[in-house]
mmCIF file of C-alpha atoms in Angstrom:
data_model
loop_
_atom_site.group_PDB
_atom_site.id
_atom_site.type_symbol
_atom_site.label_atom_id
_atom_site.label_comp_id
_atom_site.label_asym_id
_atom_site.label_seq_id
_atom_site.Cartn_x
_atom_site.Cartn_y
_atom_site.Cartn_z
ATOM 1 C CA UNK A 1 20.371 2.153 -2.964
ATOM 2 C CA UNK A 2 24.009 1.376 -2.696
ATOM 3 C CA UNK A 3 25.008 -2.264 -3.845
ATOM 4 C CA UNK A 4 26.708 -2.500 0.104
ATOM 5 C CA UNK A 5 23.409 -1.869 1.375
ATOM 6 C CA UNK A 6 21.285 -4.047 -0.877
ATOM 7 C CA UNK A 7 23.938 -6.932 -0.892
ATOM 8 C CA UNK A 8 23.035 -6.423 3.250
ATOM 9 C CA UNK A 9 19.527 -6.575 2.595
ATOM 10 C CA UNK A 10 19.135 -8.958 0.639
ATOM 11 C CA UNK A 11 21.432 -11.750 3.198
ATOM 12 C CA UNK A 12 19.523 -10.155 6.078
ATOM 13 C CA UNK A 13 16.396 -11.673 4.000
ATOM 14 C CA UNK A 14 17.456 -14.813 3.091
ATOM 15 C CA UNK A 15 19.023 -15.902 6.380
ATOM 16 C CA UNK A 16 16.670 -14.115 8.945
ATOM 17 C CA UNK A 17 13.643 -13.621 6.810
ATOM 18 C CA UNK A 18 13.842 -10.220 8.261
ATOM 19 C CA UNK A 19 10.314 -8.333 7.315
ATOM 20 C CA UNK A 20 11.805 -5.100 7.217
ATOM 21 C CA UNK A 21 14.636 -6.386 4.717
ATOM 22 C CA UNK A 22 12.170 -7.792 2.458
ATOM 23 C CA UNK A 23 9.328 -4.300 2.699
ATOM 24 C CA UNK A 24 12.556 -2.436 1.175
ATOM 25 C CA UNK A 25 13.445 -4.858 -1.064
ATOM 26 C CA UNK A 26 9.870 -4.590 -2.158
ATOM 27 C CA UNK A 27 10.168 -0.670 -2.372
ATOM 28 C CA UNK A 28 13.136 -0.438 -4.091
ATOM 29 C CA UNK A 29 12.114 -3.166 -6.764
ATOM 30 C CA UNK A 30 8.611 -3.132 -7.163
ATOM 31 C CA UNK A 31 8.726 -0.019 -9.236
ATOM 32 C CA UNK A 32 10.821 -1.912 -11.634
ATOM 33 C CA UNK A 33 8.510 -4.939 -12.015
ATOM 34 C CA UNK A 34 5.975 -2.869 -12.705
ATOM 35 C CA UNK A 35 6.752 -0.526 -15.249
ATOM 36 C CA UNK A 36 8.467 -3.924 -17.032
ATOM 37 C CA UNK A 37 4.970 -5.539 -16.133
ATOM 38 C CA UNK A 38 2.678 -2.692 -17.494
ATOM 39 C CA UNK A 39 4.461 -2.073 -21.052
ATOM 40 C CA UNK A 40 3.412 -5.550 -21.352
ATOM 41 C CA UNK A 41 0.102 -5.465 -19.859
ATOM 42 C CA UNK A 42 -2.009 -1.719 -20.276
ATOM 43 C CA UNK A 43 -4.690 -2.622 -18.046
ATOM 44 C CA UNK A 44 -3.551 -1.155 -14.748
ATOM 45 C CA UNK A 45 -5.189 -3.846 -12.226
ATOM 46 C CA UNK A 46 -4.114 -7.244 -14.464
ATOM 47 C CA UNK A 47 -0.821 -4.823 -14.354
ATOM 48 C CA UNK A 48 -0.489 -4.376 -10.386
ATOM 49 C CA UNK A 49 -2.122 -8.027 -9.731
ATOM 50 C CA UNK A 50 1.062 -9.488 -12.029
ATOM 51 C CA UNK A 51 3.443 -7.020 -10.513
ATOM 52 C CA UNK A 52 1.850 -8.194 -7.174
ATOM 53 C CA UNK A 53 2.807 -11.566 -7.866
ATOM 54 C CA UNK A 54 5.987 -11.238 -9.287
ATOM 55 C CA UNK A 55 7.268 -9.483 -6.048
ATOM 56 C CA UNK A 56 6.221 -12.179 -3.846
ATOM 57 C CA UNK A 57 7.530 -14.784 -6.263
ATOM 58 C CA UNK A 58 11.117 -12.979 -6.014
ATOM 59 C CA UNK A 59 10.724 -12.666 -2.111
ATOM 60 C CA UNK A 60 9.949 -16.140 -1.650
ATOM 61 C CA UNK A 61 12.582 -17.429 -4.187
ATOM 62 C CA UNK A 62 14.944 -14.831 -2.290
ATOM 63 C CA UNK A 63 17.143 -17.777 -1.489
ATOM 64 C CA UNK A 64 17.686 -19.186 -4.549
ATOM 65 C CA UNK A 65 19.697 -15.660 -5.778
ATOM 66 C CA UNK A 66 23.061 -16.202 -6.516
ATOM 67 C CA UNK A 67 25.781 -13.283 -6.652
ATOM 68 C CA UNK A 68 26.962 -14.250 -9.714
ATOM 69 C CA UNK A 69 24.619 -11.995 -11.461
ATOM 70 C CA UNK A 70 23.104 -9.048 -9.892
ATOM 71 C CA UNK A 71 20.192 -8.406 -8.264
ATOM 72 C CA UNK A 72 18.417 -6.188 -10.325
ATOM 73 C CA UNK A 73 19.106 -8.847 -13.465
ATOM 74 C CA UNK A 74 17.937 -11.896 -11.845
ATOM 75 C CA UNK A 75 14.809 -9.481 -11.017
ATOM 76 C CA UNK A 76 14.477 -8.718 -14.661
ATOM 77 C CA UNK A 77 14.625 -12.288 -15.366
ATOM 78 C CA UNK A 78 11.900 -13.179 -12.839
ATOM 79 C CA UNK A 79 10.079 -10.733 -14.243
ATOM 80 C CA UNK A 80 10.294 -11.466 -18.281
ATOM 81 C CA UNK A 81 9.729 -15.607 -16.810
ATOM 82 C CA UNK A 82 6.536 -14.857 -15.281
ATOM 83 C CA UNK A 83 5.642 -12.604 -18.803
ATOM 84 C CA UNK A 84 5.990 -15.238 -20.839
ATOM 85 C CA UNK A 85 4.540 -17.710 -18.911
ATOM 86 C CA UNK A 86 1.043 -15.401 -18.831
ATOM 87 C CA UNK A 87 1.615 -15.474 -22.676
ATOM 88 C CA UNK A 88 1.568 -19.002 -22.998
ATOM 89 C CA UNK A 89 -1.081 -19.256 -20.513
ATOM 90 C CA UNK A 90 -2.861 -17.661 -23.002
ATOM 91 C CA UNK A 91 -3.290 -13.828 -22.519
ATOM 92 C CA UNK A 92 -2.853 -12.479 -26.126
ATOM 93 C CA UNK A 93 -5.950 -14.931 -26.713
ATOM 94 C CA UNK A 94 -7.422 -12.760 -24.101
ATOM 95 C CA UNK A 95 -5.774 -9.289 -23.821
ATOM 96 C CA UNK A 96 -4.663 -6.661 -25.556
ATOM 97 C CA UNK A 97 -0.504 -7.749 -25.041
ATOM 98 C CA UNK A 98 2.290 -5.509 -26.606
ATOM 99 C CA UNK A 99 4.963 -7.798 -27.229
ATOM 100 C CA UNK A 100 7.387 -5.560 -28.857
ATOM 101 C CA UNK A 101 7.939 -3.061 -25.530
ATOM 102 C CA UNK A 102 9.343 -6.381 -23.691
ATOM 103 C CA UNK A 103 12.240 -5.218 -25.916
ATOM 104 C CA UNK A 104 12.377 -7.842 -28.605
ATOM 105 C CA UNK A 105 13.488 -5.548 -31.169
ATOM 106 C CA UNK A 106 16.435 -4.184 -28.977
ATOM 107 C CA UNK A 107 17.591 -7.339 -28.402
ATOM 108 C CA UNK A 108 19.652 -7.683 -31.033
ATOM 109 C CA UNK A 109 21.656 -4.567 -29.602
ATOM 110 C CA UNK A 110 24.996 -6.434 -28.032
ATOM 111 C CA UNK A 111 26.435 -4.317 -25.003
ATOM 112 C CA UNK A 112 30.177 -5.973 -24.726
ATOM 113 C CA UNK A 113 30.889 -4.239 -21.299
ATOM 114 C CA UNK A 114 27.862 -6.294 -19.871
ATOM 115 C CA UNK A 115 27.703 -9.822 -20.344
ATOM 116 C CA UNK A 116 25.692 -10.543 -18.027
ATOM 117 C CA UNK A 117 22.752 -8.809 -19.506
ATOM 118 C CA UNK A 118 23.948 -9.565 -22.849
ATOM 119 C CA UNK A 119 23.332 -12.914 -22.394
ATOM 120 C CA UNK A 120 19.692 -12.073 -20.684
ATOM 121 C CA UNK A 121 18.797 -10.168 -23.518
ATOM 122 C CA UNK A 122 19.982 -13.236 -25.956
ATOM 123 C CA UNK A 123 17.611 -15.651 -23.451
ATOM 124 C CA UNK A 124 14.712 -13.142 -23.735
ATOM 125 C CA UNK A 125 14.402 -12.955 -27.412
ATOM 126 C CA UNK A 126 14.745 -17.099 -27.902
ATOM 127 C CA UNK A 127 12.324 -17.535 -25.019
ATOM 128 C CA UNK A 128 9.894 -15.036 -26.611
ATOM 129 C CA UNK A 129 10.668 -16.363 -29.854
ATOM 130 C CA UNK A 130 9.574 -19.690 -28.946
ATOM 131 C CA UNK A 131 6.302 -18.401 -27.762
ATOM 132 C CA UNK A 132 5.354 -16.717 -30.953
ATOM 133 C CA UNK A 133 6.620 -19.778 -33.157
ATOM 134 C CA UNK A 134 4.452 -22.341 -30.686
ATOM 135 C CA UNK A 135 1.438 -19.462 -31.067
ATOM 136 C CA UNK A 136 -1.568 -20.819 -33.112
ATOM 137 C CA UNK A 137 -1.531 -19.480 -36.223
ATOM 138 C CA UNK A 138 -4.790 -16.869 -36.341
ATOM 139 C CA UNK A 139 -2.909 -15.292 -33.472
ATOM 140 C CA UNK A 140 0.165 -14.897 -35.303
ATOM 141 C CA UNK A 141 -1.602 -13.292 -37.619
ATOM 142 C CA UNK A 142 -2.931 -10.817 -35.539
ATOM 143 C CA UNK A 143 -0.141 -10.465 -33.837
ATOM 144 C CA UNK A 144 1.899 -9.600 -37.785
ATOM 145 C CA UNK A 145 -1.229 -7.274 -38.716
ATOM 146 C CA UNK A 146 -0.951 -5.707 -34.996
ATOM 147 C CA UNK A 147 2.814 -5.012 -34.709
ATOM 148 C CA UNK A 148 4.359 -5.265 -38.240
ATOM 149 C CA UNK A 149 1.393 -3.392 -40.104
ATOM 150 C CA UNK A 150 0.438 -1.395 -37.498
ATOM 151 C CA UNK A 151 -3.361 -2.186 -37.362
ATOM 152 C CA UNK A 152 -5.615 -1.572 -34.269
ATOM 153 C CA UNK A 153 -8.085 -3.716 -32.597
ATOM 154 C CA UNK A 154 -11.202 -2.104 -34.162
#
């Protein structure tokens, strides 16, 4: 989708509400959300249910966008918010959760010509940082044999 047309969209949905603005904003993103959604989460309903809800969550906060970052970043940020907040809620308690594929060990990676996502990058890894350090410590355990040993589940 061209950024003209988006930009379009996206006004048409915040000052009209328009339903067919927001059902292609939904098409064009949702794809997005969930392939971000399911490296995190394998299952592929607890994937689409989260996916689900992060869409909605972006239409209804479709107002609160600002063009001082695009759209597909603040998306992305939406996105990697509502991840970590299932974390802390308590899903690698629960689930099987691949934190590495969020992209924490490409974070470090600094693209110059992008600030903007530089900086979203450097937010991600503290943010997910934080979660591991306030994790209780039997799940960062399983989370070091899991990721930097390379054990399974079984």
């Amino acid at each position: 989708m061209l950024k003209e047309d988006l930009s379009a969209l996206i006004e048409k949905a915040k000052k009209e509400k328009d339903q067919r603005a927001f059902s292609l904003i939904y098409k064009e993103f949702n794809p997005l959300v969930r392939r971000l959604v399911k490296n995190v989460f394998k299952e592929d309903d607890e994937a689409d249910d989260i996916s689900a809800e992060i869409i909605t969550k972006v239409l209804q906060n479709i107002d609160k966008y600002k063009k001082d970052v695009s759209f597909e970043l603040w998306v992305k940020k939406v996105t990697n918010n509502t991840i970590i907040d299932k974390i802390r809620a308590g899903y690698l308690d629960k689930k099987e959760v691949s934190i590495d594929v969020i992209g924490l060990e490409n974070f470090h990676y600094t693209d110059f010509s992008n600030p903007e996502s530089t900086l979203i990058n450097k937010q991600t890894r503290t943010q997910i940082e934080d979660v591991i350090d306030n994790m209780s410590k039997s799940s960062r355990n399983v989370m070091d044999l899991r990721y930097r040993d390379g054990l399974t589940y079984e």
